[in-house]
C-alpha positions as a Python dict, from the first residue, in 0.01 Angstrom:
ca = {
    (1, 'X'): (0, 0, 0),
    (2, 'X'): (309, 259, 38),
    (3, 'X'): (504, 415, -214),
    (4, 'X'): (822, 314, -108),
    (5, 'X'): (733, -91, -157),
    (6, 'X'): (770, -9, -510),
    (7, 'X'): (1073, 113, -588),
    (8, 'X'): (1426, -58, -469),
    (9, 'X'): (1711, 217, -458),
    (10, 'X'): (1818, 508, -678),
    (11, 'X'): (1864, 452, -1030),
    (12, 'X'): (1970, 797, -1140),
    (13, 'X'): (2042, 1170, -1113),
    (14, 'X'): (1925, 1403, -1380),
    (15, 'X'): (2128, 1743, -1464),
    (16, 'X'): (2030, 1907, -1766),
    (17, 'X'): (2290, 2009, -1996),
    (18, 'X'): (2342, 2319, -2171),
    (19, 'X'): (2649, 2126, -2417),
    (20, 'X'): (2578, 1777, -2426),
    (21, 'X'): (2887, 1640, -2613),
    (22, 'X'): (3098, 1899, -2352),
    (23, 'X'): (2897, 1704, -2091),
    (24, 'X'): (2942, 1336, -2199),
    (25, 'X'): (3344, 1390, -2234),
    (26, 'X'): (3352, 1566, -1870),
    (27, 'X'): (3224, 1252, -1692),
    (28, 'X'): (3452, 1054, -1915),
    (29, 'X'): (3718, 1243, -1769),
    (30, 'X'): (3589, 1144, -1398),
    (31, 'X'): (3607, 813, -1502),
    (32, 'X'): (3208, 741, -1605),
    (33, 'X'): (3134, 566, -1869),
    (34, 'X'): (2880, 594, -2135),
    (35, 'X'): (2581, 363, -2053),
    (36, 'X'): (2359, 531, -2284),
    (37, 'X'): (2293, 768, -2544),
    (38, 'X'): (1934, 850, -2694),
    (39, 'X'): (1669, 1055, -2940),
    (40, 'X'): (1382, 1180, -2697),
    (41, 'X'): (1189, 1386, -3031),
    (42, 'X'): (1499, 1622, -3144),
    (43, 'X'): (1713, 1608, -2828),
    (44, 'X'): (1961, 1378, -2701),
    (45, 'X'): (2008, 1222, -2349),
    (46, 'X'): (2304, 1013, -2222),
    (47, 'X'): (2345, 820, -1898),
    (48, 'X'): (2670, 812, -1777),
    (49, 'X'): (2789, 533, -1504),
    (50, 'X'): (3062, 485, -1257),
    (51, 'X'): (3033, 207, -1072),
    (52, 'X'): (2659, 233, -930),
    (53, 'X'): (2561, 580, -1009),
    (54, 'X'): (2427, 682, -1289),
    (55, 'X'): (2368, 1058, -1419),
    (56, 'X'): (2179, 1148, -1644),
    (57, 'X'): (2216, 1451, -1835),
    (58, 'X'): (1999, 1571, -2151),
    (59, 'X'): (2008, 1866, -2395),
    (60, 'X'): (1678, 2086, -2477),
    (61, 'X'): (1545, 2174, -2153),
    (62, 'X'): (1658, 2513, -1929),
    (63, 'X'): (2007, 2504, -1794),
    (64, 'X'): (2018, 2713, -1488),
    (65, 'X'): (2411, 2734, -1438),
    (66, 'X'): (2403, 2816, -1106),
    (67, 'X'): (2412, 2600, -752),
    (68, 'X'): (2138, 2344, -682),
    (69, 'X'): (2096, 2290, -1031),
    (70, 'X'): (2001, 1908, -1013),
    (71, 'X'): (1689, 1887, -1174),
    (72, 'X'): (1598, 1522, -1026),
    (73, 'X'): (1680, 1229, -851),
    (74, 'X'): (1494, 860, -978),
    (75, 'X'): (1431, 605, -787),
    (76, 'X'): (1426, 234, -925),
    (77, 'X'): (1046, 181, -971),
    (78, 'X'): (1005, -176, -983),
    (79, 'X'): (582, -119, -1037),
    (80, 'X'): (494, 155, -1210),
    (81, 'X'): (137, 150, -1202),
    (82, 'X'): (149, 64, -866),
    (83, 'X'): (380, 313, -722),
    (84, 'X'): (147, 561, -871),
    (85, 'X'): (-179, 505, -714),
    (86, 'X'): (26, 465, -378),
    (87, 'X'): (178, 822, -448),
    (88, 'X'): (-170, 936, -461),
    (89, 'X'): (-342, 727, -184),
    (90, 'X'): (-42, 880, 45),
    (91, 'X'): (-144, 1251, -74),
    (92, 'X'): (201, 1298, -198),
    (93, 'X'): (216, 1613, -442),
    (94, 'X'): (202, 1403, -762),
    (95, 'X'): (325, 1661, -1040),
    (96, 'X'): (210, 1446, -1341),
    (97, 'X'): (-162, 1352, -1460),
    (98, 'X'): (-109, 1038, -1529),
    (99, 'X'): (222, 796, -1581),
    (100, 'X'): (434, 960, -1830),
    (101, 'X'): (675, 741, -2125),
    (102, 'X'): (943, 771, -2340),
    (103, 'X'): (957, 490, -2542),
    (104, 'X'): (1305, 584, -2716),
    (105, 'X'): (1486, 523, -2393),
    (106, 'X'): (1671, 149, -2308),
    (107, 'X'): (1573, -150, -2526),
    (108, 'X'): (1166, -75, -2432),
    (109, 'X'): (1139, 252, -2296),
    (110, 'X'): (1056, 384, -1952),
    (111, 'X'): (728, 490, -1779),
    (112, 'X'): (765, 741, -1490),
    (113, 'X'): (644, 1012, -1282),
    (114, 'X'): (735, 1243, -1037),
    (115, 'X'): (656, 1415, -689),
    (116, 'X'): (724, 1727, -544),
    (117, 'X'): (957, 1693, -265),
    (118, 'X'): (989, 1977, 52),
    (119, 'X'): (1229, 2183, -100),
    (120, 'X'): (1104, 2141, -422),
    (121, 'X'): (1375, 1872, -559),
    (122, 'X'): (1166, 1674, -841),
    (123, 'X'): (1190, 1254, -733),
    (124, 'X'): (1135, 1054, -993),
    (125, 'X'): (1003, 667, -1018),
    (126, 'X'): (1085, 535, -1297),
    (127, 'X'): (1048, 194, -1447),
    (128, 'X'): (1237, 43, -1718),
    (129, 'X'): (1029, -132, -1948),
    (130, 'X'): (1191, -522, -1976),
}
């Protein structure tokens, strides 16, 4: 079992965003459009496509404003549950406890969790729930 038979490309970049409406209408002006736009508690997040990539960018959590401000890539988790335990077996640095959710997210929310890459760059795998 290895980590990578459980996910099948990138699903999505994550910036947070210190003005989220500023945000959304900036990648409208590249040419992305609005995929999605959700309540996670009292915060908003909004995935914003062109063509196959997707940001996502969410209000409520520290903006650095400076280079290298990415806060993660996702990959396309296609087994959740499994892609964990393989994270472990492989003695990847797991960063979460257990499989994290936000059910808000999508028509049936997501279930996710990251690792700690070398230069400390967050990858998460993420699942959405069908």
């Amino acid at each position: 079992m290895a980590l990578n038979d459980y996910f099948d490309g990138l699903q999505h970049v994550g910036i947070p965003s210190k003005d989220l409406d500023k945000t959304i209408e900036f990648y409208k002006s590249l040419g992305f459009e609005q995929a999605g736009l959700f309540h996670n508690g009292d915060n908003r997040c909004a995935f914003m496509r062109y063509g196959n990539l997707t940001v996502e960018t969410w209000e409520g959590d520290p903006v650095a404003m400076e280079n290298g401000s990415i806060n993660h890539i996702s990959m396309n988790c296609t087994d959740v549950d499994k892609a964990f335990e393989a994270a472990k077996e492989q003695g990847f640095d797991v960063l979460d406890d257990e499989i994290q959710s936000i059910p808000s997210f999508w028509d049936n929310g997501i279930r996710f969790f990251n690792i700690q890459g070398p230069n400390h760059e967050k990858i998460e795998f993420c699942q959405i729930i069908k």
